[in-house]
XYZ file of C-alpha atoms in Angstrom:
381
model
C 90.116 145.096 88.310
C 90.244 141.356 87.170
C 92.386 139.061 88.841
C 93.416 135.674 87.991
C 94.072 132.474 89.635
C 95.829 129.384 88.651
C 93.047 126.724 89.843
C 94.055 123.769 88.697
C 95.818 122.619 91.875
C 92.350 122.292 93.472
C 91.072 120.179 91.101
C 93.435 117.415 91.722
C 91.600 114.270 92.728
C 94.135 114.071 95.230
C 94.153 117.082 96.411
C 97.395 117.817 98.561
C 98.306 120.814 100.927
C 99.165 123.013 97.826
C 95.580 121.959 96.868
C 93.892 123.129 99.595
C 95.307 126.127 99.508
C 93.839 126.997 96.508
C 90.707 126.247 96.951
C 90.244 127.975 100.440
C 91.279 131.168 98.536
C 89.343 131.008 95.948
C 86.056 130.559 98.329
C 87.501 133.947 100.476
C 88.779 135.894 98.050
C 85.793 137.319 96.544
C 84.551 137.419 99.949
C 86.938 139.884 101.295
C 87.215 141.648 98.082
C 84.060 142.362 96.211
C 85.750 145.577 94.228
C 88.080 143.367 92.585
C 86.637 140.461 90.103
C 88.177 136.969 90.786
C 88.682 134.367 88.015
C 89.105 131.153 88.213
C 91.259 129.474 85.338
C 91.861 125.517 84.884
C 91.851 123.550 82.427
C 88.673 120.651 81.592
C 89.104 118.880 78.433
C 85.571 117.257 78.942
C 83.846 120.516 79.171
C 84.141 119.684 75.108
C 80.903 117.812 75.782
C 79.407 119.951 78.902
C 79.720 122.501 81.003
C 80.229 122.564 84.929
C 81.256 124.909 87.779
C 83.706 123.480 90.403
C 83.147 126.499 92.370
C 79.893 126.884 93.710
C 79.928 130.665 91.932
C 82.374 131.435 94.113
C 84.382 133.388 91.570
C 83.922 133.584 87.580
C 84.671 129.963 86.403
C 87.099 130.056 82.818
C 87.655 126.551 81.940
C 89.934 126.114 78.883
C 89.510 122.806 76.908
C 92.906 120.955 77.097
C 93.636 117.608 78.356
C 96.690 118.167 80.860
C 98.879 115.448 79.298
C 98.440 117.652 76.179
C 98.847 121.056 78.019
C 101.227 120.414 79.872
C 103.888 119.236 78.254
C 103.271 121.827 75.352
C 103.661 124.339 77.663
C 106.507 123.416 79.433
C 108.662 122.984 76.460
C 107.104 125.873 74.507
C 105.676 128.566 76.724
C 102.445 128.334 74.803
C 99.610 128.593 74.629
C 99.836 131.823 76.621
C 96.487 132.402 79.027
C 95.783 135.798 76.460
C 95.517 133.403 73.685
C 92.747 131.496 75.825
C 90.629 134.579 76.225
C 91.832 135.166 80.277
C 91.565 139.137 81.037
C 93.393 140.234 84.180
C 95.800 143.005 85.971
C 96.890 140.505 87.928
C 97.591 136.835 88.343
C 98.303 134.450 91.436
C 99.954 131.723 90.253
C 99.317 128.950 93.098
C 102.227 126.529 92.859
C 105.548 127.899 92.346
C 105.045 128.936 88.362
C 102.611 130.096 86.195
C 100.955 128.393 83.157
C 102.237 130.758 80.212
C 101.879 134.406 80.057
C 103.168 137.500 79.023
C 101.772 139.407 81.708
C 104.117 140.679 84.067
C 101.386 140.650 87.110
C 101.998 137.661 88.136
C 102.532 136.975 92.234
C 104.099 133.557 92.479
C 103.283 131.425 95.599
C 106.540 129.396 97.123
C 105.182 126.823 98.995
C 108.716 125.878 100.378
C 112.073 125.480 99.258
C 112.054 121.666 99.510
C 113.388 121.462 96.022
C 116.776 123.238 97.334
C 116.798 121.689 100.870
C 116.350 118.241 99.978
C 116.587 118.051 96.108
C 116.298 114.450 95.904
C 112.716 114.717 97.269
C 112.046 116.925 94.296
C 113.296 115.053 90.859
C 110.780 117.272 88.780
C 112.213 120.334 89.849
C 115.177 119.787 87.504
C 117.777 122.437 85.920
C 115.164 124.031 83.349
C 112.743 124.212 85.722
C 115.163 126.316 88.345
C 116.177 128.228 85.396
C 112.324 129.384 84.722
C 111.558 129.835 88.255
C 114.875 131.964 88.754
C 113.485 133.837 85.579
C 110.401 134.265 87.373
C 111.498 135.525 90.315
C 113.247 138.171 89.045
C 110.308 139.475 86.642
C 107.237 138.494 88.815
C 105.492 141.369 91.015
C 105.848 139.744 93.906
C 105.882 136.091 96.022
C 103.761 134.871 98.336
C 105.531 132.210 101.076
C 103.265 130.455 103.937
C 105.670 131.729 106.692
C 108.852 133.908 107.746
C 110.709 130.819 108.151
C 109.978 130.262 104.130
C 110.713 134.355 103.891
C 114.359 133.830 104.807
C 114.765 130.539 102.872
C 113.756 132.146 100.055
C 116.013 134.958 100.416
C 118.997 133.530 101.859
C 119.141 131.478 98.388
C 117.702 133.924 96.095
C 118.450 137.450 97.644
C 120.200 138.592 94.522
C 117.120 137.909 91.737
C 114.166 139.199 94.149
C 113.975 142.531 96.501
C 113.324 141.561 100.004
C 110.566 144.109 99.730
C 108.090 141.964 97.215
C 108.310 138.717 99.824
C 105.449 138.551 101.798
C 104.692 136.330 104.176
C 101.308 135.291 105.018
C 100.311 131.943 106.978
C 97.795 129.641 105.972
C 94.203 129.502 107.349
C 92.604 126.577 109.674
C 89.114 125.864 109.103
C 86.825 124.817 112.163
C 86.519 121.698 112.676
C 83.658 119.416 112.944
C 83.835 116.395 114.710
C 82.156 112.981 113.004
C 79.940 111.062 115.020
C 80.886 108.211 117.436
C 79.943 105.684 114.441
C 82.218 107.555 111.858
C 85.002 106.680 114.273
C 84.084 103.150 114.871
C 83.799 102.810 110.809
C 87.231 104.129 110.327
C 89.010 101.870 112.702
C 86.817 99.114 111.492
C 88.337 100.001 107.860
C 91.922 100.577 108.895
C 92.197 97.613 111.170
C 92.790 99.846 113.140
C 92.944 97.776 117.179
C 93.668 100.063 119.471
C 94.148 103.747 120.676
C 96.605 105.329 118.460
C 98.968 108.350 117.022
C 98.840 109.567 113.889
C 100.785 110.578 111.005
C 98.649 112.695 108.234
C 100.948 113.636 104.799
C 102.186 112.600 102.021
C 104.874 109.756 101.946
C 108.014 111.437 100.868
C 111.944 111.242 102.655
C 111.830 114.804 104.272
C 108.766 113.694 106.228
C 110.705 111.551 108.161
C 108.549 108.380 108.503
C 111.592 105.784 109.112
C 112.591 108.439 112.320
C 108.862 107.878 113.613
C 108.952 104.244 112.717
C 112.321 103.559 114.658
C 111.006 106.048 117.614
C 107.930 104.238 117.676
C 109.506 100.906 118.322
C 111.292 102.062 121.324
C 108.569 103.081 123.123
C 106.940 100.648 125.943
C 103.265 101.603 124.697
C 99.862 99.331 123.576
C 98.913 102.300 121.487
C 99.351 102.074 117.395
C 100.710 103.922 115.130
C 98.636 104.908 112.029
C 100.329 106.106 108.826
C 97.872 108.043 106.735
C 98.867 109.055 103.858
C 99.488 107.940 100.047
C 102.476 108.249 97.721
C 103.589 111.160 95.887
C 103.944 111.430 92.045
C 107.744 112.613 92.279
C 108.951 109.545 94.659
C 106.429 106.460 94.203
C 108.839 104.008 95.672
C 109.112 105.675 98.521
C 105.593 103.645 100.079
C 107.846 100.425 98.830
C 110.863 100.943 101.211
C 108.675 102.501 104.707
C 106.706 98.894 103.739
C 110.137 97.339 104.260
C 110.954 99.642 107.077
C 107.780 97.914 108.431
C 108.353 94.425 108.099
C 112.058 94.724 109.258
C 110.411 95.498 113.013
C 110.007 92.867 115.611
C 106.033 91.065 114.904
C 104.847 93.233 118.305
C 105.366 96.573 117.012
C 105.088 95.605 113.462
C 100.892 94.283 114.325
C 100.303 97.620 115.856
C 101.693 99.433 112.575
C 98.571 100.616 109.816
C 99.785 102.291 106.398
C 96.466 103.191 105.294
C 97.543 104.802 102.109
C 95.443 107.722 100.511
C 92.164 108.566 102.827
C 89.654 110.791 101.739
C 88.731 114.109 103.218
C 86.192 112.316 105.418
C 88.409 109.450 106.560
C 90.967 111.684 107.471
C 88.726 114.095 109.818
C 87.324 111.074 111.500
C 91.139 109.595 112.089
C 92.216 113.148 113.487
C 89.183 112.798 115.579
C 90.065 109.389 117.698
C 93.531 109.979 117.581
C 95.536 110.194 120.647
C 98.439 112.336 119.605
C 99.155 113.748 116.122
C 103.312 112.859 115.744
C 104.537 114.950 112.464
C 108.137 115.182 112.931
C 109.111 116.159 109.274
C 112.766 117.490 108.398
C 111.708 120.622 106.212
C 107.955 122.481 105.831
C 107.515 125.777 104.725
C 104.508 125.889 106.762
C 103.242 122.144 108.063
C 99.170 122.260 107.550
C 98.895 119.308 109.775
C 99.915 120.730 112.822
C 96.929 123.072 112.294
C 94.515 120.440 111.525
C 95.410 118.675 114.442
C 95.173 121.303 116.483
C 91.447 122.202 115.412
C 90.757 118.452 115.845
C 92.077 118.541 119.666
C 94.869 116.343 119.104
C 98.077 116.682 120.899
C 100.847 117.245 118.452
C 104.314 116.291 118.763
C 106.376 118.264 115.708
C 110.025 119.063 114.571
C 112.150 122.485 115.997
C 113.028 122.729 112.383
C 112.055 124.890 109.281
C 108.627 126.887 109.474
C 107.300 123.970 112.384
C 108.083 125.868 115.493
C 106.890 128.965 113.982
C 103.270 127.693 113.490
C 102.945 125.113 116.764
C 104.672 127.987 119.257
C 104.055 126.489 122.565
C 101.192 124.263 122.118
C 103.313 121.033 121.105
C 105.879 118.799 122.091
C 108.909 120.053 119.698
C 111.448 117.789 119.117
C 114.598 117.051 116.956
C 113.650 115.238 113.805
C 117.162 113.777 113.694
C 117.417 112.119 117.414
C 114.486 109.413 117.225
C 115.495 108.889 120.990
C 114.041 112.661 121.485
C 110.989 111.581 119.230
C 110.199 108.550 121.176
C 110.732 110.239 124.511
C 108.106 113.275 123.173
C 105.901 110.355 121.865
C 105.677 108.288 124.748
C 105.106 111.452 126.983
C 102.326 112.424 125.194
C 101.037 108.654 124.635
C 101.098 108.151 128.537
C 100.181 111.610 130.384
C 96.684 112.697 130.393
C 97.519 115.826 131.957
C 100.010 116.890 129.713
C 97.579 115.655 126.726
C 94.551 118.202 128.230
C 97.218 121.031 128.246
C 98.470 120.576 124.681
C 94.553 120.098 123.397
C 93.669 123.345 125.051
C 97.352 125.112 124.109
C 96.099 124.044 120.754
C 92.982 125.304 120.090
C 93.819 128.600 122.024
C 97.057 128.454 119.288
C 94.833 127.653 116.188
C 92.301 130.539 116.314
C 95.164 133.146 115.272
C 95.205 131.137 112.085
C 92.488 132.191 109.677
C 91.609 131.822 105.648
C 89.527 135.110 105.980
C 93.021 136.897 107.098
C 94.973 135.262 104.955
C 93.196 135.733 101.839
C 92.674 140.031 103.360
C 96.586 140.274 102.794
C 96.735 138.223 99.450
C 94.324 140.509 97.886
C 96.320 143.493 99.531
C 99.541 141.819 97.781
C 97.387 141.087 94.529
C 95.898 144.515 93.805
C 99.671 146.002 94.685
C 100.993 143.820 91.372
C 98.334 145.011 89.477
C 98.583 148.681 90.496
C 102.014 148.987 90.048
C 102.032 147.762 86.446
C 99.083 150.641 85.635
């Protein structure tokens, strides 16, 4: 059995949550699943001139030679070229982020990150009327979808009930992976970089409305604290003036609070490990996730997290954070400060944590999206 996965999403420079998903299962996958035969499919125009694996031979590696600003667009408009026509054999395909690139196949498992798109549709300007027409289309012909929790299960349903059985929605949480703490002088270099003056919360995500940044920034200036706040984080494609207005969000605050403010913009992998590490608190009070992977990164980093009773975000912290309502930023700043000023309660939620994070893993997640995979293929014969 050969089964396919859209890879491209971990081969972003950037690479976001949707990202990191991909590439975790593509390194458990074959793990958990040696019968089966994985494939890896993305595209590499340079490969023209050489050839490279991004995998680590992980899984089989099938590169196909288009620049994306060519593919793309093609294949949005056109449905072509189909992955058949590229010489990609599979029963099955898991298409990573929302749709597939073009196929006939009928295999395909879509993942649905989160309905975002339909929550908050001004967050999501790509997502436009042809593209909920193709994903509609999809749901009703695809073998099955993936969502990253039960809160994203009934989302999904509640607003498309009538194109999908209830019966192909599965819902399987993300994995945490352990984490390993930098050095002492990784922390100091960080801060050093950041400006970064004093002990501090953090915010780790993209810079987008539903994450609710001008909540955190108004909670924040309530609070009688010498702590900082640290924004990391860099703009997203969809809303790139977003960054512009929390800026002016920013300079609108009093000097005092405003000095002990740090956007830091896009960090690297290592950055951001090293920023979980010295953090105080980890405040994520977003309006809408369909699962939230920093809450689990902070709690493998033993950081307490303050997060939102909304959406998916109760579902993953369960009782090892300070839940709040994203829409009162009294209630934020009153969660904040608690957390900011209480070592005892900031012990209990950094052991609450890591107890809570352990019942997250890739290797189980990726057991139950290969049981879900080899079911699409199966069923078409």
């Amino acid at each position: 059995m050969r089964i396919a996965i859209d890879a491209r999403p971990a081969l972003d420079a950037r690479r976001t949550g949707v990202g990191h998903y991909t590439q975790q299962l593509i390194r458990w996958l074959p793990r958990i699943d040696g019968d089966a035969a994985y494939v890896a499919w993305y595209l590499h125009a340079r490969g023209l001139l050489s050839r490279r694996a991004f995998f680590d031979g992980e899984v089989e590696e099938h590169p196909s030679r288009f620049p994306a600003r060519v593919f793309g667009p093609v294949a949005w408009r056109l449905r072509v070229p189909r992955l058949e026509w590229l010489g990609v054999r599979f029963e099955a395909l898991l298409a990573t982020n929302f749709l597939p690139p073009p196929t006939a196949s009928r295999g395909v498992v879509l993942v649905v990150h989160d309905l975002a798109f339909e929550r908050f549709p001004e967050t999501a300007p790509q997502m436009d009327a042809r593209w909920r027409r193709r994903f509609a289309g999809w749901l009703r012909r695809c073998a099955g979808v993936i969502v990253p929790s039960e809160s994203a299960r009934v989302d999904l349903l509640s607003a498309h009930g009538d194109g999908i059985d209830a019966a192909r929605v599965h819902a399987i949480p993300h994995g945490a992976e352990p984490f390993a703490r930098p050095g002492d002088a990784d922390l100091a270099r960080v801060r050093e970089r950041y400006r970064i003056g004093g002990r501090y919360a953090l915010f780790v995500g993209g810079i987008e409305p539903r994450k609710n940044l001008h909540a955190l920034l108004e909670a924040f200036a309530r609070i009688d604290t010498d702590a900082w706040l640290v924004i990391a984080g860099g703009r997203v494609n969809w809303i790139p003036g977003e960054s512009g207005r929390l800026e002016v969000a920013v300079a609108r605050l009093t000097p005092e609070v405003r000095r002990r403010i740090v956007m830091t913009g896009y960090v690297p992998e290592a950055d951001k490990r090293a920023l979980l590490a010295g953090a105080e608190a980890l405040a994520y009070p977003s309006l809408y996730e369909g699962f939230g992977f920093p809450v689990l990164e902070g709690f493998a980093a033993g950081v307490p997290v303050l997060t939102s009773d909304t959406s998916s975000l109760p579902e993953v912290a369960g009782d090892a954070a300070v839940i709040v309502d994203p829409h009162d930023p009294g209630e934020i700043a009153s969660g904040l400060a608690s957390i900011l000023s209480d070592g005892a309660l900031r012990d209990r939620l950094r052991a609450a944590g890591r107890s809570r994070v352990a019942g997250f893993t890739w290797e189980a997640s990726a057991r139950r999206t290969a049981e879900v995979l080899r079911g699409a293929a199966e069923a078409l014969g």
